[in-house]
Short mmCIF file of C-alpha atoms in Angstrom, two decimals:
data_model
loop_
_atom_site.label_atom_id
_atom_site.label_comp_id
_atom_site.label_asym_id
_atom_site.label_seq_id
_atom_site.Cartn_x
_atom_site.Cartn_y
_atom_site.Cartn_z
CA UNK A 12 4.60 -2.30 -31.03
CA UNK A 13 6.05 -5.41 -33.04
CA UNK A 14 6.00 -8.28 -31.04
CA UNK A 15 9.80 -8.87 -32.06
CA UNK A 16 10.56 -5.22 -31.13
CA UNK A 17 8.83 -6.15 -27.27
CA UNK A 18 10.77 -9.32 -27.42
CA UNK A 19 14.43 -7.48 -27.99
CA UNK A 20 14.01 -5.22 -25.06
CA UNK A 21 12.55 -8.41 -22.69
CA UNK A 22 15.90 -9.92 -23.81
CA UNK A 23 18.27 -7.04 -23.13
CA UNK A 24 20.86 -7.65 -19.94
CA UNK A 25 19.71 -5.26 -17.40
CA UNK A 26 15.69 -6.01 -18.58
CA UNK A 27 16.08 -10.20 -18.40
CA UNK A 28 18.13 -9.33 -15.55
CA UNK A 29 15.41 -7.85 -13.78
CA UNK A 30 12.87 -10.20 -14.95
CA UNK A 31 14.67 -13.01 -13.41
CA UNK A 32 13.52 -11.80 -10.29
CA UNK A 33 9.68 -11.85 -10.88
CA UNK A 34 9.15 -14.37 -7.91
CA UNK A 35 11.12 -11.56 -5.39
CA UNK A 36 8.10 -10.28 -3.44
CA UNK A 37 10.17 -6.83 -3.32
CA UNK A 38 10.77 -6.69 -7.08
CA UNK A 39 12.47 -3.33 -8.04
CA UNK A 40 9.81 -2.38 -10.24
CA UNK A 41 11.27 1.48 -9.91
CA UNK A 42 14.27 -0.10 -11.48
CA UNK A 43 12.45 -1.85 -14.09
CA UNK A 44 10.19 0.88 -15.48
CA UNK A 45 13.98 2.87 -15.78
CA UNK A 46 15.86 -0.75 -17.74
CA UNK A 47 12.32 -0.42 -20.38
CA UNK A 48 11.92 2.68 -21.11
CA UNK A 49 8.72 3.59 -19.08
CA UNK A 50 7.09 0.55 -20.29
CA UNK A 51 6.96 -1.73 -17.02
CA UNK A 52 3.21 -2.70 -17.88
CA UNK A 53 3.97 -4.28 -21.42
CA UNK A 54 7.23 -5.99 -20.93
CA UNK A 55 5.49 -7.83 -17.48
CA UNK A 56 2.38 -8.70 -18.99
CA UNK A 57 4.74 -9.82 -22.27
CA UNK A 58 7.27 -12.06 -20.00
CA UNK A 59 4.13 -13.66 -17.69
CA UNK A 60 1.69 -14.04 -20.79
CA UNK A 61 3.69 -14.76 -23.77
CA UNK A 62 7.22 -15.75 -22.63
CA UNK A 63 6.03 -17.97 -20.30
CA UNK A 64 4.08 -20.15 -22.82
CA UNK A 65 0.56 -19.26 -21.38
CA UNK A 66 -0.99 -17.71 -24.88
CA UNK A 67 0.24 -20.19 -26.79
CA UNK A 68 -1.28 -23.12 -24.68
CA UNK A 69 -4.94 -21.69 -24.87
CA UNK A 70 -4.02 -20.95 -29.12
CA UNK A 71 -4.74 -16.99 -28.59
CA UNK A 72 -2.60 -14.52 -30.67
CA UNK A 73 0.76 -12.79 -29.19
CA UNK A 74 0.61 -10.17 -31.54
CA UNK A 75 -2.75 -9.38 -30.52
CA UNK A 76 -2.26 -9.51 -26.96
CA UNK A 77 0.95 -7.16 -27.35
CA UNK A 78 -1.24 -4.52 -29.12
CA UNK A 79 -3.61 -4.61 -26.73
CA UNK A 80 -0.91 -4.24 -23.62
CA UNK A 81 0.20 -1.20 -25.44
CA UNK A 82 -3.19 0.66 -25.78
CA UNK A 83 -3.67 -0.31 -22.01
CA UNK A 84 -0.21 1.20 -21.05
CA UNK A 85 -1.02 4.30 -23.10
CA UNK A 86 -4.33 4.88 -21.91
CA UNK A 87 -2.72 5.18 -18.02
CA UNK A 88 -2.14 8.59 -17.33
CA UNK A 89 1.99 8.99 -17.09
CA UNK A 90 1.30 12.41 -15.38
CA UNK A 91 -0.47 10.97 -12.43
CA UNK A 92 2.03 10.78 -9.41
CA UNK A 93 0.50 7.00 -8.36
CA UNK A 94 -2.52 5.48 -10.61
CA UNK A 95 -0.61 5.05 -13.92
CA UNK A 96 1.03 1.87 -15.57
CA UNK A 97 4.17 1.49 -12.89
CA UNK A 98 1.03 1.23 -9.98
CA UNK A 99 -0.34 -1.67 -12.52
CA UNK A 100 2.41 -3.05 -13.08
CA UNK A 101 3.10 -3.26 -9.41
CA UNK A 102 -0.35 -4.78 -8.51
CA UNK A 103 0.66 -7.43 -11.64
CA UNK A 104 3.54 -8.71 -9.97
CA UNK A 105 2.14 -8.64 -6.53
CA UNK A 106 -0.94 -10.99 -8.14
CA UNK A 107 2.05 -13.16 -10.28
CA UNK A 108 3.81 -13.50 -6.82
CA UNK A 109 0.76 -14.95 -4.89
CA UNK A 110 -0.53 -16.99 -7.11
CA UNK A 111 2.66 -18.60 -7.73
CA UNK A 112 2.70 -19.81 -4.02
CA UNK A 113 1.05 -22.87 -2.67
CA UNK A 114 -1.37 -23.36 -2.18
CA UNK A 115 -3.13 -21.00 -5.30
CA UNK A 116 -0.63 -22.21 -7.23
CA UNK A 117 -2.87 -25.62 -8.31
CA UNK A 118 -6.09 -24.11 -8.33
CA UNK A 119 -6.64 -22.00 -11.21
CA UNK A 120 -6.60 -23.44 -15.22
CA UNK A 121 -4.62 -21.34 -17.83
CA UNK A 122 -7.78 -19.45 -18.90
CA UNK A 123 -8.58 -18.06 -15.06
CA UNK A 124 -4.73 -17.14 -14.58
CA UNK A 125 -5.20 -15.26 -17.85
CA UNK A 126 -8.26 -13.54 -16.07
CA UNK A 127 -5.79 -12.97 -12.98
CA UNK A 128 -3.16 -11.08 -15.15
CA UNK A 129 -5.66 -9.20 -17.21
CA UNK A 130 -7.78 -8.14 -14.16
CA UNK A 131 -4.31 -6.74 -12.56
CA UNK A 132 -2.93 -4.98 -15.65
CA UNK A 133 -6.81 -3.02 -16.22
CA UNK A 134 -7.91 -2.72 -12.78
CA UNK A 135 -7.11 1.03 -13.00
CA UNK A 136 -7.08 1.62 -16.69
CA UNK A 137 -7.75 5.45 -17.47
CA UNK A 138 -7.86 6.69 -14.03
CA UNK A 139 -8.33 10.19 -13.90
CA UNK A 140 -6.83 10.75 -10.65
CA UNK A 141 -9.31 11.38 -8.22
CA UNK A 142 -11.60 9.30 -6.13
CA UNK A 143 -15.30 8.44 -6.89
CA UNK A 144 -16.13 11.12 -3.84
CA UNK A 145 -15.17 13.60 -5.93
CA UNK A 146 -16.50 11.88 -9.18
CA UNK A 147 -20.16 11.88 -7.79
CA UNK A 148 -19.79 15.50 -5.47
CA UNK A 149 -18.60 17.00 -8.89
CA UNK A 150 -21.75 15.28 -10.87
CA UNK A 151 -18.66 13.86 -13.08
CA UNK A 152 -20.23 12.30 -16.65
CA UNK A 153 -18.70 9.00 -15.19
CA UNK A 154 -20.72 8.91 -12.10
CA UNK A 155 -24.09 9.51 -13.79
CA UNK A 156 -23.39 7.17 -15.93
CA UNK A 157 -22.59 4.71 -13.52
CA UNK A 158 -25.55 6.05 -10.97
CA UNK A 159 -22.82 6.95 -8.34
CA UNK A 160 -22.23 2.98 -7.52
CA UNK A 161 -18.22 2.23 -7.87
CA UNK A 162 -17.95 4.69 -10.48
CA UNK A 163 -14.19 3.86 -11.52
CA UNK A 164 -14.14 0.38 -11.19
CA UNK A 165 -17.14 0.68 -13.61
CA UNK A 166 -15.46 2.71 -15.84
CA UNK A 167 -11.91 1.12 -15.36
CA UNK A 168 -13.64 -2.59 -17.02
CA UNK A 169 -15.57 -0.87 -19.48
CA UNK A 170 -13.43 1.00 -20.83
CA UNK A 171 -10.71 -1.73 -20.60
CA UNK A 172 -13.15 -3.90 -22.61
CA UNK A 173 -13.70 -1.28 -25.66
CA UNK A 174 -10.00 -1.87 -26.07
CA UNK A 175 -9.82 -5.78 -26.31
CA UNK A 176 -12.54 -5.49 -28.63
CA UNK A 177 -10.89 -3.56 -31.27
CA UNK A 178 -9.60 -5.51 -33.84
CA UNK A 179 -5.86 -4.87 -33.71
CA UNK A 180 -6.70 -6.16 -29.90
CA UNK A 181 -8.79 -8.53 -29.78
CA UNK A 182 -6.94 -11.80 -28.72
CA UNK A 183 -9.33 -13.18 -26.53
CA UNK A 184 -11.59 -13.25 -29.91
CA UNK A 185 -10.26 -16.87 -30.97
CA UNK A 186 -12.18 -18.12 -26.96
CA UNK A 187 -15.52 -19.88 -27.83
CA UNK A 188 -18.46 -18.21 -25.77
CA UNK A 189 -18.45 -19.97 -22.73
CA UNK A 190 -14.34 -19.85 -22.22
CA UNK A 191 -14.85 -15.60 -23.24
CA UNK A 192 -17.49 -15.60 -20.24
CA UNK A 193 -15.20 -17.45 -17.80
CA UNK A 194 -12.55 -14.59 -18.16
CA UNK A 195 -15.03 -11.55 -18.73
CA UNK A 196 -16.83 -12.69 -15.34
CA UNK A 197 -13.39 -13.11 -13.83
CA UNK A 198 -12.26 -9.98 -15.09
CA UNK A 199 -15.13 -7.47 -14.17
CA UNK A 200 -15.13 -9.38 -10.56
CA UNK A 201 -11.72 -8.71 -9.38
CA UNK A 202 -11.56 -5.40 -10.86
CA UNK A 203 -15.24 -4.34 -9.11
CA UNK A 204 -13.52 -5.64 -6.06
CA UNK A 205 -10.99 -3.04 -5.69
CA UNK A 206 -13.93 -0.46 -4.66
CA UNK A 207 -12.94 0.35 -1.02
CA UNK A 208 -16.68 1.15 0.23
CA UNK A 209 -16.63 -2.80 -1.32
CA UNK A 210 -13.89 -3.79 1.32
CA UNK A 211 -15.64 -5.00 4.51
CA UNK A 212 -18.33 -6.86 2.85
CA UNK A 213 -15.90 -9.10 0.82
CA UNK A 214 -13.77 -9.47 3.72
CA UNK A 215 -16.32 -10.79 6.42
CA UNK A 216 -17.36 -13.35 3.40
CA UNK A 217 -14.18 -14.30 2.83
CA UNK A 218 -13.90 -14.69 6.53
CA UNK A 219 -17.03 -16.29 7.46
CA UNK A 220 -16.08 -19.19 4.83
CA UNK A 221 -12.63 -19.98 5.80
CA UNK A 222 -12.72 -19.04 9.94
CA UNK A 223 -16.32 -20.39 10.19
CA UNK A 224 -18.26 -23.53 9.23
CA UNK A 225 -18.89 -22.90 6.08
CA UNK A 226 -16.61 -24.50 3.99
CA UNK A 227 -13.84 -22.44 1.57
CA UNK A 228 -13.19 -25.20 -1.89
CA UNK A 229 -12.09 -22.70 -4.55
CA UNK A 230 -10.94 -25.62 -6.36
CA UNK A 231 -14.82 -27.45 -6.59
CA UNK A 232 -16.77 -24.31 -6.35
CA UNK A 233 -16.54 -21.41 -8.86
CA UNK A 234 -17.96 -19.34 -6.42
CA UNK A 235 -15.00 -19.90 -4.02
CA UNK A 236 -12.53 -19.64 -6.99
CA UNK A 237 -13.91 -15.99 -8.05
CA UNK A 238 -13.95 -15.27 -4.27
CA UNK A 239 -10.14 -15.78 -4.22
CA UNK A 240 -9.34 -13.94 -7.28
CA UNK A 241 -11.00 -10.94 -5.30
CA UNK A 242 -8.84 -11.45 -2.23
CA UNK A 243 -6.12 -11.60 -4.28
CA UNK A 244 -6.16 -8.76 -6.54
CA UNK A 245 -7.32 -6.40 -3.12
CA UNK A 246 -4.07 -7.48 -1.46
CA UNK A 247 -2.35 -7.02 -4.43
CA UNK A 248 -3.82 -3.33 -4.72
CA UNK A 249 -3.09 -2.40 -1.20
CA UNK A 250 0.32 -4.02 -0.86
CA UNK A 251 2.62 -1.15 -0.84
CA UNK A 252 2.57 -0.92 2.94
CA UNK A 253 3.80 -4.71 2.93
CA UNK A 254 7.45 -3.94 0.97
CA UNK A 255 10.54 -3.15 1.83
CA UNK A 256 10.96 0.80 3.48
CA UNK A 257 12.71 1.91 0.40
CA UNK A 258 10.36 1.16 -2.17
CA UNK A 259 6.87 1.67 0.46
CA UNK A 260 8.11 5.54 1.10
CA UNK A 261 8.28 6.19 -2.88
CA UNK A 262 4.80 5.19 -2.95
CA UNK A 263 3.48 7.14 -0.11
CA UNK A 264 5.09 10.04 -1.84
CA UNK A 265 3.62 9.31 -5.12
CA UNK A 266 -0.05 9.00 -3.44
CA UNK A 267 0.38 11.66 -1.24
CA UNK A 268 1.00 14.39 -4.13
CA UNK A 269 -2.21 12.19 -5.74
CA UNK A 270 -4.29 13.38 -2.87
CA UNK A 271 -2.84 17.02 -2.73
CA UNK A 272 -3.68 17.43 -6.83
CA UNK A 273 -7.44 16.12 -5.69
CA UNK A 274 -7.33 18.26 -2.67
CA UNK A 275 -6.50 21.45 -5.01
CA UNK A 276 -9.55 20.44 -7.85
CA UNK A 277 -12.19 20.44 -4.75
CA UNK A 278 -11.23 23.74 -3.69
CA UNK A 279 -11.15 25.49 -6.94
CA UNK A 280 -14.93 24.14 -7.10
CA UNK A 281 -15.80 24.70 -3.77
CA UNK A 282 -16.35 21.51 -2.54
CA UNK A 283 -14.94 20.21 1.33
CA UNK A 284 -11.17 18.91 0.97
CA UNK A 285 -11.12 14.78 1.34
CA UNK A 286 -9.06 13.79 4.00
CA UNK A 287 -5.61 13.99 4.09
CA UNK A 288 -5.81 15.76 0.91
CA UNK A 289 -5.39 19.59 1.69
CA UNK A 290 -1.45 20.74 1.03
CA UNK A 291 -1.54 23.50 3.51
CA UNK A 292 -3.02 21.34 6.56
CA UNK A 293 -0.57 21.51 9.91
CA UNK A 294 0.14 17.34 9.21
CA UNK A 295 0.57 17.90 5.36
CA UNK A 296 3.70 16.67 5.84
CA UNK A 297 3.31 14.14 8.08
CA UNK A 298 1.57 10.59 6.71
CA UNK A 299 1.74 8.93 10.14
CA UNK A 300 -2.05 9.50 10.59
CA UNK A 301 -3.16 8.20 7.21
CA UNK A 302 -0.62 6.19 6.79
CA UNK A 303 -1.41 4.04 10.11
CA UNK A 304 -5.28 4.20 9.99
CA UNK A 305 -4.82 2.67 6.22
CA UNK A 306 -2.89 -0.44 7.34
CA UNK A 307 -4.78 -1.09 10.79
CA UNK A 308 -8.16 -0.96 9.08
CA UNK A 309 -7.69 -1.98 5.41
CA UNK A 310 -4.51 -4.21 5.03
CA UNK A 311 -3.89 -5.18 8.01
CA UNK A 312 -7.22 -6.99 8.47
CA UNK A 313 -7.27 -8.11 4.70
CA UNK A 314 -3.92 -9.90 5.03
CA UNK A 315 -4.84 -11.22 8.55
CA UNK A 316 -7.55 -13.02 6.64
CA UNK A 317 -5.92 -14.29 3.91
CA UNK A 318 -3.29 -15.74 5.76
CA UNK A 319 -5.18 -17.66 7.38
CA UNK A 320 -5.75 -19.72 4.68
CA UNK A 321 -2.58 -19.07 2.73
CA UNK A 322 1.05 -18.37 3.78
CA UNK A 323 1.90 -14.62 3.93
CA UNK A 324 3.97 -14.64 7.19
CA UNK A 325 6.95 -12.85 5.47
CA UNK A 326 4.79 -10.19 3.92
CA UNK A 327 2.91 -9.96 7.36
CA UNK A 328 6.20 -9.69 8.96
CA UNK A 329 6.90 -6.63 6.56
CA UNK A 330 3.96 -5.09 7.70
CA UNK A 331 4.08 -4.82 10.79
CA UNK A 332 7.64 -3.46 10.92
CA UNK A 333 6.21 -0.63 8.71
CA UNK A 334 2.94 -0.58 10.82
CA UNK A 335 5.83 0.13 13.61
CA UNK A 336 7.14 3.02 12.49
CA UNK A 337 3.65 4.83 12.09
CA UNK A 338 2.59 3.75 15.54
CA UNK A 339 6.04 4.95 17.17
CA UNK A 340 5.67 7.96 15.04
CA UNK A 341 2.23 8.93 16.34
CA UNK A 342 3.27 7.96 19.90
CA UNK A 343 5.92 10.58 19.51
CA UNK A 344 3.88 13.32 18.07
CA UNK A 345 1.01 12.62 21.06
CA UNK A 346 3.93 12.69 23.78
CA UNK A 347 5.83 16.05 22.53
CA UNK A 348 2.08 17.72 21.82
CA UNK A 349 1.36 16.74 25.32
CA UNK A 350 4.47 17.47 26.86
CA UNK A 351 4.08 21.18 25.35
CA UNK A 352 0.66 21.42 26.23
CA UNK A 353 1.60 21.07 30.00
CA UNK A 354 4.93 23.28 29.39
CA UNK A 355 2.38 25.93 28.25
CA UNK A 356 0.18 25.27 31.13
CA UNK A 357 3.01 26.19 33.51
CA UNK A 358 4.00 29.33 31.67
CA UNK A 359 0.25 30.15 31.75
CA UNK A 360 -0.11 30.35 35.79
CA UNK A 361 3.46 31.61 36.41
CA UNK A 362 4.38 28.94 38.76
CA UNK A 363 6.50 30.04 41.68
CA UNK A 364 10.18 28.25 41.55
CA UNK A 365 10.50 25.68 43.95
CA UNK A 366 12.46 25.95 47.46
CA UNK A 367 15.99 24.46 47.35
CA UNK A 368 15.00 22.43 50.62
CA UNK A 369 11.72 21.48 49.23
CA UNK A 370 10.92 17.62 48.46
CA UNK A 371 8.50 18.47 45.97
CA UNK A 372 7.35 20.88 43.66
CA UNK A 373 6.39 24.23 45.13
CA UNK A 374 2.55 25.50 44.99
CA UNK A 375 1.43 28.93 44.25
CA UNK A 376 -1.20 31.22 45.89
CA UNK A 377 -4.02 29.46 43.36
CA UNK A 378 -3.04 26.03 44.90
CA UNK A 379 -1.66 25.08 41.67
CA UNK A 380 1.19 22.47 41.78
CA UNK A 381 3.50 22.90 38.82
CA UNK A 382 4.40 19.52 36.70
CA UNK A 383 7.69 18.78 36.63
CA UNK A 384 8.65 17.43 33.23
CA UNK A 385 10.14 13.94 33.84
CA UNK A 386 13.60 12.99 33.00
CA UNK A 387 13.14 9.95 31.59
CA UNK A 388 9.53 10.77 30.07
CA UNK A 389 12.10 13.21 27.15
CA UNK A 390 14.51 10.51 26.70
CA UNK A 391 11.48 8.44 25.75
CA UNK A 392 10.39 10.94 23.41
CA UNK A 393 13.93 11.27 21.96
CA UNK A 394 14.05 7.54 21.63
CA UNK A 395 10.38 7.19 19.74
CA UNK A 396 11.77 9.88 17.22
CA UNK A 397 14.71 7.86 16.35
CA UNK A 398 12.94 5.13 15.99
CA UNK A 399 10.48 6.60 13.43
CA UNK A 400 13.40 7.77 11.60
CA UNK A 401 15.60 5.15 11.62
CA UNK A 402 16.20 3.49 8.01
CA UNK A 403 14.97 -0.74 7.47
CA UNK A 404 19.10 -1.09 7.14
CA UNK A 405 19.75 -0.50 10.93
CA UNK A 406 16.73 -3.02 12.08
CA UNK A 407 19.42 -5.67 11.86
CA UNK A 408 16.74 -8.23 10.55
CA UNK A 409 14.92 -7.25 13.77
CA UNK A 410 11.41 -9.54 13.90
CA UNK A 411 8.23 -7.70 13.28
CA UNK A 412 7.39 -8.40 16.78
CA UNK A 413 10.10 -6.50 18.91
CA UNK A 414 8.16 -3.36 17.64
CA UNK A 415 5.76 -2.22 20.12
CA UNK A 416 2.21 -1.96 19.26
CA UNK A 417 0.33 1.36 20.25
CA UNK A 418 -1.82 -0.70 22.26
CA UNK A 419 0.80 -2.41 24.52
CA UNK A 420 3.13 1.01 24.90
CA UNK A 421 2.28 1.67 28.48
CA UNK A 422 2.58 5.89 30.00
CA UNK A 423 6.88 5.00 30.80
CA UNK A 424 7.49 4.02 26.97
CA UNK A 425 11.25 3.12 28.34
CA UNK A 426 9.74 0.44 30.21
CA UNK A 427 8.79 -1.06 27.25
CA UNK A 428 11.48 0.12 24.93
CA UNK A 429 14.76 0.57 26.68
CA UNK A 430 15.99 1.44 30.28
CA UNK A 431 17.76 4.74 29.15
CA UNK A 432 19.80 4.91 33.23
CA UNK A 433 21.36 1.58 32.03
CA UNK A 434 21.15 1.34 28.45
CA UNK A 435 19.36 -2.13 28.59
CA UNK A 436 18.04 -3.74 25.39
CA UNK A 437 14.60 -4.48 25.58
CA UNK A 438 12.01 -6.37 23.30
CA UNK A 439 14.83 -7.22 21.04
CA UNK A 440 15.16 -3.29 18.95
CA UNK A 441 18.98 -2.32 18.15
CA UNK A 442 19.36 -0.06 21.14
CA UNK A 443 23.64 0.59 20.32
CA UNK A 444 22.58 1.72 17.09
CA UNK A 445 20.29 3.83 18.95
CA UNK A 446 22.64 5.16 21.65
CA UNK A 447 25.20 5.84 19.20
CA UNK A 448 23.11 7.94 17.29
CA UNK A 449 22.02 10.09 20.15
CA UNK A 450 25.83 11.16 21.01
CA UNK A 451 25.09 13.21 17.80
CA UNK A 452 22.05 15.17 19.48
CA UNK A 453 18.60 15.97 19.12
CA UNK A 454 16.88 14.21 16.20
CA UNK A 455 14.45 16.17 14.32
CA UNK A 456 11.30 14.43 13.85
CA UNK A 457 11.09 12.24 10.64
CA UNK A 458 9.57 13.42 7.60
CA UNK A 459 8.78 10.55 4.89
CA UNK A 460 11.43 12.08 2.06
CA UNK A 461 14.55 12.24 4.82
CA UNK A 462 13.57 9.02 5.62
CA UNK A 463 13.71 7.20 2.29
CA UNK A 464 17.25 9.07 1.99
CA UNK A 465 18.76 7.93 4.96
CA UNK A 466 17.79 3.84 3.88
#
């Protein structure tokens, strides 16, 4: 694409309108890929690289650097539900919007943010869709080539690298050696980074450096500095559970269908279905389970860690309202599985009813004491439901903390929650919204697609 062609559509109303809003942690990037014609990956990397100023301070070519955005884009596969150019375009923001804050803001030279923006835009370049798992249990050409060790994020910088060095790409060409190694290094860092079985070993560094005595000086130290770049591009790759309810659902949608199209290929070859990847499971509808597991034990942790050391505590607050929902999902589905179980228990023995006069529940000739089903126990359960489903509209601007925590939900949820006898608001959640919504009856429990239309 011309470079004045690129430059018409960044200047169009509803694109520069958009584009204005780069620095908006929830940027409408569904919106933007619609305003440029399914090209969300060029027109970013065109705005933060060559609108901005950026090429033409380090004398590299725009023309060159457009040509090469393109191939990039293009070599994404648009049929994939989630790893195609809107997911790196996504991840490019994210990375734009954290480096832009203090204090990462005045650490990096115009080469290494280069690095940042061209580690983001490649970091899943040609992605075919499935996860190395099934690359090395399938004896995929890509894992022998790579000997099974983080087969796409091997792939993903080598092949992103055979594009910059065509000729119609190549802008980094004009660098001298040592400023081309800076960026390469950079580069194939960040990108190897993003290899989950990666995750807890560059976490606990990044951890023991800045928590512990060792000291954390990304601005002396290279080491530090390419450290950071890592930390940054693996929050950027995991962020969806940190945005906004409307635009996190459309991406657990998107990798959901991802995993189902995986889940299909392994049973056509007769391998074992990944987790939370087989379509016709009982909770194939349901991403509580993954969902949850995903943000306690990858971003959760990851931005626990990098907050302490840089200021995320609106994106953390983000999180944990969506980490919320999953938990008071999953409480839900554990109290109505339980509650049937012991339902089916008392069909089972046949209980005998119990005496009008009788204080307590009457025993049969096995001794067995039938449970009586609390009152208060199914309002609870009604209340959890709601909760799960309710939209990010009716939260009010609640804080991240009035959600309760799986851990600190005691047996009598409404003790925690809300007195249901008096209607008392507890732990600050909207409980007239609540109560008003309940004179409507029964709610149905959540699934992720009613959810995103209701907010």
């Amino acid at each position: 694409m011309e470079l004045s062609t690129l430059s018409d559509i960044a200047s169009s109303p509803s694109v520069a309108a958009l584009l204005g809003r780069t620095l908006d942690y929830n940027f409408p990037i569904f919106d933007f890929s619609e305003a440029c014609d399914g090209l969300p990956l060029l027109v970013l990397s065109h705005h933060l690289c060559v609108s901005s100023g950026l090429l033409s301070r380090l004398s590299l070519d725009p023309q060159l650097f457009v040509n090469c955005m393109a191939s990039i884009e293009r070599g994404y596969h648009a049929e994939l539900p989630f790893h195609n150019s809107l997911h790196a375009a996504d991840v490019l923001h994210c990375i734009n919007y954290l480096v832009s804050k203090a204090p990462v803001r005045s650490i990096f030279s115009d080469l290494e943010l280069l690095a940042v923006y061209v580690a983001a835009a490649v970091h899943d370049f040609d992605h075919p869709g499935v996860g190395n798992g099934f690359l090395v249990a399938s004896a995929d050409r890509k894992a022998l080539l790579y000997n099974d060790k983080s087969v796409l994020e091997n792939h993903h910088c080598a092949a992103a690298f055979e594009v910059m060095s065509r000729q119609q790409c190549s802008f980094l060409s004009k660098l001298d050696r040592a400023d081309y190694k800076i960026v390469r290094e950079a580069v194939i860092e960040m990108v190897l980074a993003t290899d989950l079985s990666q995750h807890f070993s560059l976490l606990t560094m990044f951890k023991k450096k800045v928590l512990a005595a060792e000291k954390f000086d990304p601005v002396a130290t290279r080491e530090d500095r390419i450290l950071l770049m890592q930390m940054l591009m693996k929050c950027s790759d995991v962020s969806n559970p940190t945005k906004a309810w409307p635009q996190y659902s459309r991406w657990i949608d998107r990798i959901t269908q991802e995993w189902y199209l995986q889940g299909d290929r392994e049973k056509a070859l007769g391998l074992p279905v990944s987790p939370f990847m087989n379509r016709d499971s009982q909770s194939a509808t349901n991403p509580a389970s993954a969902q949850s597991g995903f943000i306690n034990f990858i971003v959760a942790p990851l931005f626990d860690a990098f907050g302490s050391w840089a200021d995320v505590t609106e994106i953390k607050k983000a999180l944990d309202l969506n980490r919320g929902r999953w938990e008071a999902a999953l409480l839900g589905q554990q109290q109505l599985q339980q509650i049937r179980r012991e339902l089916a228990m008392q069909s089972d023995r046949r209980p005998s009813l119990p005496s009008p006069n009788a204080s307590g529940p009457a025993s049969d000739s096995s001794g067995y004491t039938p449970m009586r089903v609390p009152r208060r126990r199914n309002k609870s359960l009604s209340f959890i439901a709601e909760l799960a489903e309710m939209p990010e509209s009716e939260y009010h601007g609640t804080a991240s903390s009035s959600l309760p925590s799986l851990s600190s939900v005691s047996t009598s949820v409404t003790t925690v929650l809300v007195d249901d006898s008096t209607g008392t608001q507890t732990r600050g959640l909207p409980t007239k919204t609540l109560m008003d919504r309940r004179k409507s009856g029964p709610v149905p429990f959540p699934t992720v697609s009613e959810e995103r239309e209701d907010a």
